[in-house]
Coordinates of C-alpha atoms and ligand atoms in Angstrom, one line a residue:
M38 CA 73.9 143.2 159.1
K39 CA 74.5 139.4 160.5
K40 CA 72.2 138.4 163.0
P41 CA 74.1 137.3 165.4
N42 CA 73.4 133.6 164.5
E43 CA 74.4 133.9 162.1
M44 CA 78.4 135.4 163.0
T45 CA 81.5 132.2 163.0
I46 CA 82.8 132.3 166.5
E47 CA 86.0 135.4 165.6
E48 CA 82.4 137.0 164.7
A49 CA 80.5 136.8 167.6
A50 CA 84.0 136.7 169.8
R51 CA 84.2 140.1 168.4
A52 CA 80.8 142.1 168.6
L53 CA 80.2 140.7 172.4
R54 CA 83.8 142.2 172.8
A55 CA 82.5 145.2 171.0
R56 CA 79.8 144.6 173.7
E57 CA 77.5 144.9 170.5
L58 CA 76.1 141.8 171.8
S59 CA 76.0 139.6 175.2
V60 CA 75.6 136.8 175.5
R61 CA 72.9 136.1 176.4
E62 CA 71.0 137.9 173.0
L63 CA 74.0 135.9 170.7
W64 CA 72.7 132.7 173.0
D65 CA 69.3 133.4 172.7
A66 CA 69.8 134.6 169.1
C67 CA 70.9 130.9 168.2
V68 CA 68.1 129.0 170.6
E69 CA 65.1 130.7 168.5
A70 CA 66.7 129.6 165.4
A71 CA 67.3 126.3 166.7
H72 CA 63.3 126.5 168.0
A73 CA 62.2 128.2 164.9
K74 CA 63.3 125.5 162.3
N75 CA 64.7 122.1 164.4
P76 CA 60.6 120.9 163.5
E77 CA 61.3 120.7 160.0
L78 CA 65.6 120.3 160.2
N79 CA 65.6 117.6 163.0
A80 CA 69.1 118.5 162.9
Y81 CA 69.0 118.3 167.6
L82 CA 67.6 115.2 168.7
E83 CA 66.9 118.0 172.1
I84 CA 67.9 121.8 172.6
F85 CA 69.2 122.4 176.6
D86 CA 68.0 124.5 178.4
A87 CA 69.8 128.2 179.2
D88 CA 71.9 127.0 181.7
D89 CA 72.0 130.8 183.7
A90 CA 75.6 131.0 185.5
A91 CA 77.2 129.6 182.5
I92 CA 75.7 132.0 180.9
A93 CA 76.2 134.5 183.4
A94 CA 79.9 133.1 184.0
A95 CA 80.7 133.0 180.6
Q96 CA 79.6 137.1 180.4
K97 CA 81.8 138.6 183.1
R98 CA 84.7 136.4 181.5
V99 CA 83.6 138.6 178.5
D100 CA 83.8 141.6 180.2
A101 CA 87.0 141.1 182.1
H102 CA 88.8 140.3 178.3
D103 CA 89.0 136.7 178.3
P104 CA 91.3 135.4 175.9
S105 CA 89.3 132.0 174.9
L106 CA 87.5 133.5 172.1
L107 CA 85.3 130.8 172.7
C108 CA 84.2 132.8 175.5
G109 CA 80.4 132.8 175.1
I110 CA 79.9 131.2 171.9
P111 CA 76.8 128.6 171.5
L112 CA 78.0 125.4 170.2
A113 CA 76.2 122.8 169.3
M114 CA 77.5 118.3 170.0
K115 CA 77.3 115.6 168.0
D116 CA 74.8 113.1 169.9
N117 CA 77.6 110.7 170.9
I118 CA 80.4 112.7 172.3
L119 CA 79.4 112.6 176.4
I120 CA 78.1 116.1 178.3
D121 CA 77.6 114.8 182.0
G122 CA 74.1 115.1 183.5
H123 CA 72.8 115.5 179.4
I124 CA 71.6 111.7 177.3
A125 CA 74.2 110.6 175.0
S126 CA 72.4 108.2 172.8
A127 CA 74.6 107.6 169.6
A128 CA 71.4 108.0 167.5
S129 CA 70.9 104.0 168.8
K130 CA 67.2 103.0 170.9
M131 CA 69.8 101.1 172.1
L132 CA 71.5 103.9 174.3
E133 CA 67.6 105.9 173.8
N134 CA 68.0 106.9 177.5
Y135 CA 71.3 106.7 178.5
R136 CA 72.7 109.8 180.8
A137 CA 76.7 111.2 181.3
T138 CA 78.2 110.6 183.9
Y139 CA 80.6 113.0 183.1
D140 CA 82.5 114.8 180.5
A141 CA 84.3 113.8 177.6
T142 CA 87.8 115.0 177.4
V143 CA 86.5 118.2 174.7
T144 CA 83.6 118.4 176.7
G145 CA 84.9 119.7 179.7
K146 CA 88.1 121.2 177.5
L147 CA 85.2 123.4 175.9
K148 CA 83.7 124.4 179.3
D149 CA 87.1 125.3 180.8
A150 CA 86.9 128.1 177.3
G151 CA 83.7 129.6 178.2
A152 CA 81.7 127.8 175.3
L153 CA 77.9 127.2 176.0
F154 CA 76.3 124.3 174.6
V155 CA 72.6 124.4 172.4
G156 CA 71.3 121.1 172.4
R157 CA 73.0 117.3 170.7
T158 CA 72.4 117.3 167.2
N159 CA 71.1 114.0 165.4
M160 CA 73.6 111.8 163.6
D161 CA 73.3 107.8 161.8
E162 CA 72.9 105.3 165.1
F163 CA 76.6 105.1 166.4
A164 CA 78.0 106.5 162.7
M165 CA 77.7 103.8 160.9
G166 CA 76.8 106.3 157.9
S167 CA 76.8 109.0 155.6
S168 CA 73.6 110.4 155.3
T169 CA 72.0 110.6 159.2
E170 CA 69.1 108.7 157.0
H171 CA 70.3 105.2 159.4
S172 CA 69.3 107.7 163.3
A173 CA 67.0 105.4 164.9
F174 CA 64.5 109.3 165.7
G175 CA 64.1 110.1 161.8
P176 CA 66.8 111.6 158.8
T177 CA 68.3 115.4 159.3
K178 CA 67.5 118.2 156.5
N179 CA 69.8 119.4 154.1
P180 CA 69.2 123.3 155.2
C181 CA 70.1 123.9 151.2
D182 CA 68.2 121.5 150.0
P183 CA 65.1 119.9 152.7
S184 CA 64.7 116.9 150.1
R185 CA 68.3 115.8 150.4
V186 CA 70.7 114.0 152.9
P187 CA 72.2 116.4 154.8
G188 CA 75.6 113.9 154.9
G189 CA 76.6 111.6 157.6
S190 CA 77.1 109.8 160.5
S191 CA 77.2 114.0 161.0
G192 CA 74.5 115.6 159.5
G193 CA 72.5 117.0 162.6
S194 CA 75.8 119.3 163.1
A195 CA 76.5 120.3 159.7
A196 CA 73.4 120.9 159.6
A197 CA 72.8 123.5 162.5
V198 CA 75.9 125.0 162.0
A199 CA 75.3 125.7 158.6
A200 CA 70.7 127.1 159.5
H201 CA 73.2 129.1 161.8
L202 CA 70.6 127.2 165.0
C203 CA 74.2 127.6 167.1
I204 CA 78.2 128.9 165.8
A205 CA 79.8 126.0 165.4
A206 CA 79.7 122.4 166.3
L207 CA 81.4 119.4 166.8
G208 CA 81.3 115.4 165.2
S209 CA 83.3 112.0 165.1
D210 CA 84.8 111.0 162.3
T211 CA 86.1 108.0 161.1
G212 CA 85.5 107.4 157.6
G213 CA 84.3 110.8 156.2
S214 CA 81.6 111.6 159.1
I215 CA 82.8 115.1 159.2
R216 CA 84.2 116.5 155.9
Q217 CA 81.4 114.8 153.7
P218 CA 78.9 117.0 155.5
A219 CA 80.6 120.2 156.2
A220 CA 81.0 119.5 151.9
L221 CA 77.4 119.0 151.4
T222 CA 75.8 121.9 153.3
G223 CA 79.1 124.4 152.4
L224 CA 81.4 124.1 155.6
V225 CA 84.7 123.6 157.2
G226 CA 85.1 119.8 158.9
L227 CA 88.6 119.0 160.3
K228 CA 89.2 115.2 160.5
P229 CA 92.5 116.2 163.5
T230 CA 95.8 113.7 162.8
Y231 CA 94.5 110.3 164.8
G232 CA 95.5 111.2 168.8
A233 CA 95.7 115.0 168.0
V234 CA 92.5 114.9 170.0
S235 CA 91.0 113.1 173.3
R236 CA 89.1 110.0 172.5
S237 CA 87.1 110.0 176.4
G238 CA 84.1 110.2 176.6
L239 CA 83.7 109.6 172.6
I240 CA 81.5 106.5 172.2
A241 CA 83.9 104.0 170.3
M242 CA 83.2 103.2 166.8
G243 CA 86.3 102.4 165.1
S244 CA 88.7 102.1 167.7
S245 CA 91.8 103.2 165.3
L246 CA 90.1 105.8 163.7
D247 CA 87.7 107.6 165.5
Q248 CA 89.0 111.0 165.7
I249 CA 86.3 114.5 167.3
G250 CA 86.5 117.2 165.4
P251 CA 85.3 120.7 164.4
L252 CA 82.5 121.8 162.0
T253 CA 82.3 125.6 161.3
K254 CA 81.5 128.4 159.4
S255 CA 85.5 129.4 158.3
V256 CA 89.0 127.9 158.2
T257 CA 89.6 130.2 161.3
D258 CA 86.8 129.0 163.3
A259 CA 87.8 125.2 162.3
R260 CA 91.1 126.6 164.0
I261 CA 89.6 127.5 167.0
L262 CA 87.8 125.3 167.6
Y263 CA 90.9 122.3 167.1
E264 CA 93.3 124.5 169.1
A265 CA 90.9 124.3 172.7
I266 CA 90.4 120.7 172.7
R267 CA 93.5 119.3 171.1
G268 CA 96.7 117.7 173.0
M269 CA 97.1 114.7 175.5
D270 CA 95.0 113.4 177.8
T271 CA 95.1 110.6 180.5
M272 CA 92.3 109.0 180.3
D273 CA 93.5 108.3 176.7
S274 CA 96.1 106.4 175.7
T275 CA 96.0 107.0 172.1
T276 CA 97.1 110.4 172.2
I277 CA 99.6 112.3 171.1
P278 CA 102.4 114.5 172.7
D279 CA 103.3 117.7 170.4
D280 CA 105.7 116.2 168.6
A281 CA 104.7 112.8 168.0
Y282 CA 106.1 113.1 164.6
P283 CA 107.9 115.3 163.0
A284 CA 107.8 119.3 162.7
H285 CA 106.7 120.6 160.1
E286 CA 106.8 124.3 158.3
V287 CA 103.8 125.7 156.9
P288 CA 105.3 127.7 153.7
Q289 CA 103.9 130.9 152.2
K290 CA 103.3 129.1 148.4
L291 CA 101.9 125.6 149.2
R292 CA 103.1 122.5 147.3
V293 CA 99.3 120.6 145.8
G294 CA 99.4 117.1 145.0
V295 CA 96.8 115.6 142.4
P296 CA 96.0 112.2 142.1
R297 CA 95.2 112.8 138.8
H298 CA 94.1 108.8 137.5
L299 CA 92.0 108.9 140.1
L300 CA 89.8 111.6 139.5
T301 CA 87.6 109.3 137.0
E302 CA 84.6 109.1 135.3
S303 CA 82.6 108.6 138.7
V304 CA 83.5 111.9 139.4
S305 CA 80.6 113.9 138.1
A306 CA 81.4 116.4 135.0
D307 CA 80.3 119.2 136.9
V308 CA 82.0 118.4 140.4
R309 CA 85.8 117.5 138.0
I310 CA 84.8 121.2 137.0
A311 CA 84.5 123.4 139.7
F312 CA 88.0 121.6 141.2
D313 CA 90.3 121.9 138.3
A314 CA 88.5 125.3 138.2
T315 CA 89.6 125.9 142.1
L316 CA 93.5 123.7 141.3
D317 CA 94.0 126.8 138.5
A318 CA 93.3 129.5 141.0
L319 CA 95.4 128.8 143.4
A320 CA 98.3 127.7 141.5
R321 CA 97.1 131.7 139.2
A322 CA 97.6 132.7 143.3
G323 CA 101.9 131.0 143.6
H324 CA 101.0 127.6 144.6
T325 CA 102.6 124.6 143.2
L326 CA 100.3 121.7 141.1
V327 CA 102.1 118.1 141.2
D328 CA 101.3 115.6 140.2
V329 CA 100.9 112.8 143.0
E330 CA 100.8 108.6 141.9
L331 CA 98.5 107.0 144.9
P332 CA 98.6 103.2 143.4
T333 CA 96.8 101.8 146.1
S334 CA 93.9 104.2 147.1
S335 CA 91.4 102.5 144.9
H336 CA 91.5 100.2 147.8
A337 CA 92.1 101.9 150.5
L338 CA 86.7 101.8 150.7
A339 CA 87.0 98.4 150.4
A340 CA 90.3 98.1 153.6
Y341 CA 88.5 100.2 155.6
Y342 CA 85.5 98.2 155.3
V343 CA 86.7 95.3 156.7
I344 CA 88.3 96.8 159.2
M345 CA 85.7 99.8 160.7
P346 CA 82.9 96.3 161.3
A347 CA 85.8 94.4 162.8
E348 CA 85.8 97.8 165.1
V349 CA 82.6 98.1 165.3
S350 CA 81.7 94.5 166.5
T351 CA 84.0 94.1 169.2
N352 CA 83.3 97.9 170.7
L353 CA 79.3 97.2 170.4
A354 CA 79.5 93.8 172.0
R355 CA 79.1 95.7 175.5
L356 CA 75.6 97.3 174.1
D357 CA 73.9 93.2 175.6
G358 CA 71.3 94.3 177.7
I359 CA 72.3 92.8 180.2
R360 CA 76.1 94.9 180.6
Y361 CA 74.6 98.4 178.9
G362 CA 71.9 99.8 176.8
H363 CA 68.8 98.2 176.5
A364 CA 67.3 95.6 177.5
A365 CA 64.7 93.0 176.6
R366 CA 63.6 90.4 178.2
G367 CA 62.8 86.4 177.1
K368 CA 62.4 83.4 178.6
T369 CA 66.0 82.5 179.0
L370 CA 69.2 84.3 178.8
L371 CA 69.7 84.1 174.9
D372 CA 66.1 85.5 174.4
D373 CA 67.6 88.7 176.7
Y374 CA 70.8 88.8 174.2
V375 CA 68.9 88.8 171.2
D376 CA 66.0 90.2 172.0
S377 CA 68.1 93.1 173.2
R378 CA 70.5 93.4 170.4
T379 CA 67.5 93.2 168.0
E380 CA 65.1 95.9 168.6
G381 CA 68.0 97.7 170.1
F382 CA 70.0 98.1 167.3
G383 CA 69.2 99.6 163.5
E384 CA 70.1 97.1 160.4
E385 CA 72.7 98.8 159.5
T386 CA 74.2 98.5 162.8
R387 CA 73.2 95.0 162.3
R388 CA 74.9 94.8 159.1
R389 CA 77.8 96.0 159.8
I390 CA 78.1 93.7 163.2
L391 CA 77.8 90.7 161.4
L392 CA 80.7 91.7 158.4
G393 CA 83.0 92.7 161.6
T394 CA 81.6 89.6 163.6
F395 CA 83.2 87.6 160.3
V396 CA 86.3 88.5 159.2
L397 CA 87.6 88.7 162.8
S398 CA 85.8 85.0 162.5
S399 CA 89.2 82.4 162.4
G400 CA 89.2 80.8 158.7
Y401 CA 88.7 84.6 157.4
I402 CA 90.9 86.7 160.0
D403 CA 94.1 86.5 157.0
A404 CA 92.2 86.3 154.6
Y405 CA 89.8 89.6 155.5
Y406 CA 91.1 91.1 158.1
R407 CA 94.9 90.7 158.6
K408 CA 95.0 92.1 154.8
A409 CA 93.0 95.1 155.3
D410 CA 95.4 95.7 158.0
A411 CA 98.7 95.3 155.3
A412 CA 96.9 98.1 153.0
R413 CA 96.6 100.3 155.2
A414 CA 100.2 99.9 155.9
V415 CA 100.6 100.1 151.9
L416 CA 98.3 103.1 152.3
R417 CA 100.1 105.4 155.1
R418 CA 103.4 104.7 153.1
E419 CA 102.5 105.9 150.1
Y420 CA 101.1 108.8 151.3
E421 CA 104.3 110.0 153.8
K422 CA 106.5 109.2 150.2
A423 CA 104.0 111.5 148.2
F424 CA 104.9 114.0 151.4
E425 CA 108.2 114.6 149.3
S426 CA 106.8 116.0 146.8
C427 CA 104.4 117.9 148.5
D428 CA 103.1 119.5 151.3
V429 CA 99.3 119.2 150.9
I430 CA 97.3 115.9 148.5
A431 CA 94.0 117.1 147.1
F432 CA 90.8 115.4 146.1
P433 CA 87.5 116.3 145.7
T434 CA 85.4 116.1 149.3
T435 CA 83.1 113.9 147.2
L436 CA 81.6 112.3 143.6
S437 CA 79.2 114.5 143.2
P438 CA 76.5 116.6 146.0
A439 CA 73.8 116.3 148.5
F440 CA 71.9 113.3 147.5
K441 CA 67.9 112.4 148.4
F442 CA 66.6 110.4 150.1
G443 CA 66.7 107.4 149.8
E444 CA 68.7 107.5 146.3
K445 CA 71.0 105.3 148.0
S446 CA 69.6 102.1 149.5
D447 CA 72.5 99.7 148.3
P448 CA 74.2 99.6 152.0
V449 CA 77.2 99.4 148.8
S450 CA 76.6 103.1 146.8
M451 CA 76.9 104.4 150.2
Y452 CA 79.6 103.5 150.9
L453 CA 81.3 105.0 147.9
E454 CA 79.2 108.6 149.6
D455 CA 83.3 107.3 151.9
I456 CA 85.6 106.8 148.6
F457 CA 87.6 109.9 149.0
T458 CA 87.8 110.4 152.2
V459 CA 88.4 107.6 154.6
T460 CA 92.0 107.0 153.6
A461 CA 93.0 109.5 156.0
N462 CA 91.2 107.8 159.1
L463 CA 94.0 104.5 158.0
T464 CA 96.5 106.7 157.5
G465 CA 95.8 108.7 160.9
M466 CA 97.0 111.4 158.5
P467 CA 95.2 115.0 159.2
A468 CA 92.5 115.9 157.1
I469 CA 90.1 119.5 156.0
S470 CA 86.9 120.0 153.4
V471 CA 86.8 123.8 152.4
P472 CA 83.6 124.8 150.5
M473 CA 84.6 125.3 146.7
G474 CA 81.6 125.9 145.5
S475 CA 78.7 124.3 144.3
V476 CA 77.0 123.4 141.1
E477 CA 73.2 122.8 140.6
R478 CA 71.1 120.6 141.0
E479 CA 67.0 120.5 140.3
G480 CA 67.6 123.6 139.8
K481 CA 69.0 124.4 142.6
Q482 CA 72.5 125.2 144.0
L483 CA 74.2 122.9 146.8
P484 CA 77.8 123.1 148.2
I485 CA 81.1 120.8 147.2
G486 CA 83.6 121.1 148.9
I487 CA 87.5 120.0 148.3
H488 CA 89.5 118.3 150.3
F489 CA 93.0 118.0 151.7
T490 CA 95.1 115.8 153.9
A491 CA 98.6 116.7 155.6
P492 CA 100.8 114.6 157.0
H493 CA 100.4 113.4 160.7
Q494 CA 100.3 116.6 162.7
A495 CA 100.7 119.5 159.8
E496 CA 97.1 120.8 160.4
E497 CA 98.6 123.8 160.9
I498 CA 100.2 123.7 156.8
L499 CA 95.9 121.9 156.2
F500 CA 94.5 125.5 157.5
A501 CA 97.0 127.6 155.5
A502 CA 94.8 125.6 152.0
G503 CA 91.6 126.0 153.3
S504 CA 92.2 129.6 153.7
A505 CA 94.1 130.4 150.6
V506 CA 90.6 128.4 148.5
E507 CA 88.7 131.3 151.1
K508 CA 91.0 133.5 149.4
V509 CA 90.4 132.7 145.0
R510 CA 86.7 131.3 146.3
Ligands
LIG702 N1 80.1 107.3 156.5 C1 81.1 105.9 157.0 C2 80.7 105.0 156.8 O1 79.9 104.8 157.5 C3 81.6 106.8 157.5 C4 81.0 107.1 159.0 C5 82.2 108.0 160.1 O2 82.7 109.1 159.9 N2 81.2 108.3 160.7 O3 81.6 103.7 158.3

């Protein structure tokens, strides 16, 4: 039999209702595993004490047959999502001692659903990175092979779920930070439609790109968490009503668009074989494969790495040691600013702030920022056009499985990790990564993922595509 902490949300909710398990036993199983494994994995920056009142209240609701499947379920929270009374540092020295004075909207919704929080998880500083190596508090290890990265920036959330140190987790995704770590640790990761989930109480990185979403052990679990956190919010004016975009029927058989021209030799040979095998299996199950052309996709990564740093440089400007964040004091006011930001920010964060400031400066804004923004609009139109002939568009989530610590030491090779994931953030469309088996590296089996993008607000089609992969795998 599965241990309680190894269960999915769906399984744990059923076991709680069948009285095979109490909320306390489920909590203890997760927290004991977390304390046992965290010294090696560094998935959590902090494991919380039990909230006895919340555990008792959840048990009461389960006993009263409350329909919320999240009631009594222990979850992990990325360190950039606020939980009232707890530290939220975004894995940065800058916010090391920042304690949230309110709940993020998603946190409030999960509390209302009866969920419990095991702790806050490690990440790349301010969510910039693809390996969790940029955390100010040390990297997180991949539970599948501790000599490798778990992906990033939500690497702590991914490792916590994959190692069963919680039942599921939330992450944030600006360019792939939920989907890429999900792929590298064998999980399902969803980036919702821009505006589907409130960003209130998420420490902002790239405000036009950021979305909060689930990292889970199954597609059903991703759907349960997504349904719990989504919806309009008066605290975030970019949230959208349910009918902001045309409705999409979920077809019985999917038309899967495949942009073969993008699957170049940079995709590892064994990843390509697994991807083709998954597509073949989908075709045998009655789904149709359609060729699609997305000519501007080759410029998506360049556009992303102009737009995202531009937004980062603006969002992080408030962290200056005067208004917010780590405060160093020098001889002059200028020293105060310079020392606070030099001590508070890590190398990657500083690089992006510099890059962002540059592309927004007069004289360069037209050449870089405005051009990237124009490319973004073209990409969106291209995808909308492609969706006239298909329901989802499929890629491998990453070019290769999890890499070793230190392997991608130059920034550009790290940025290439996002080549297939950034477009969904630029277009605002929802996207999901679902496990598609594993490939071998140095005698170890390492998970990889298949990535689907769907039209705006067609998350249900993504869940259908994800379930179809789970069935044929
Ligand atoms: N890896 C990407 C970056 O470094 C994406 C980060 C994210 O999605 N938060 O920008």
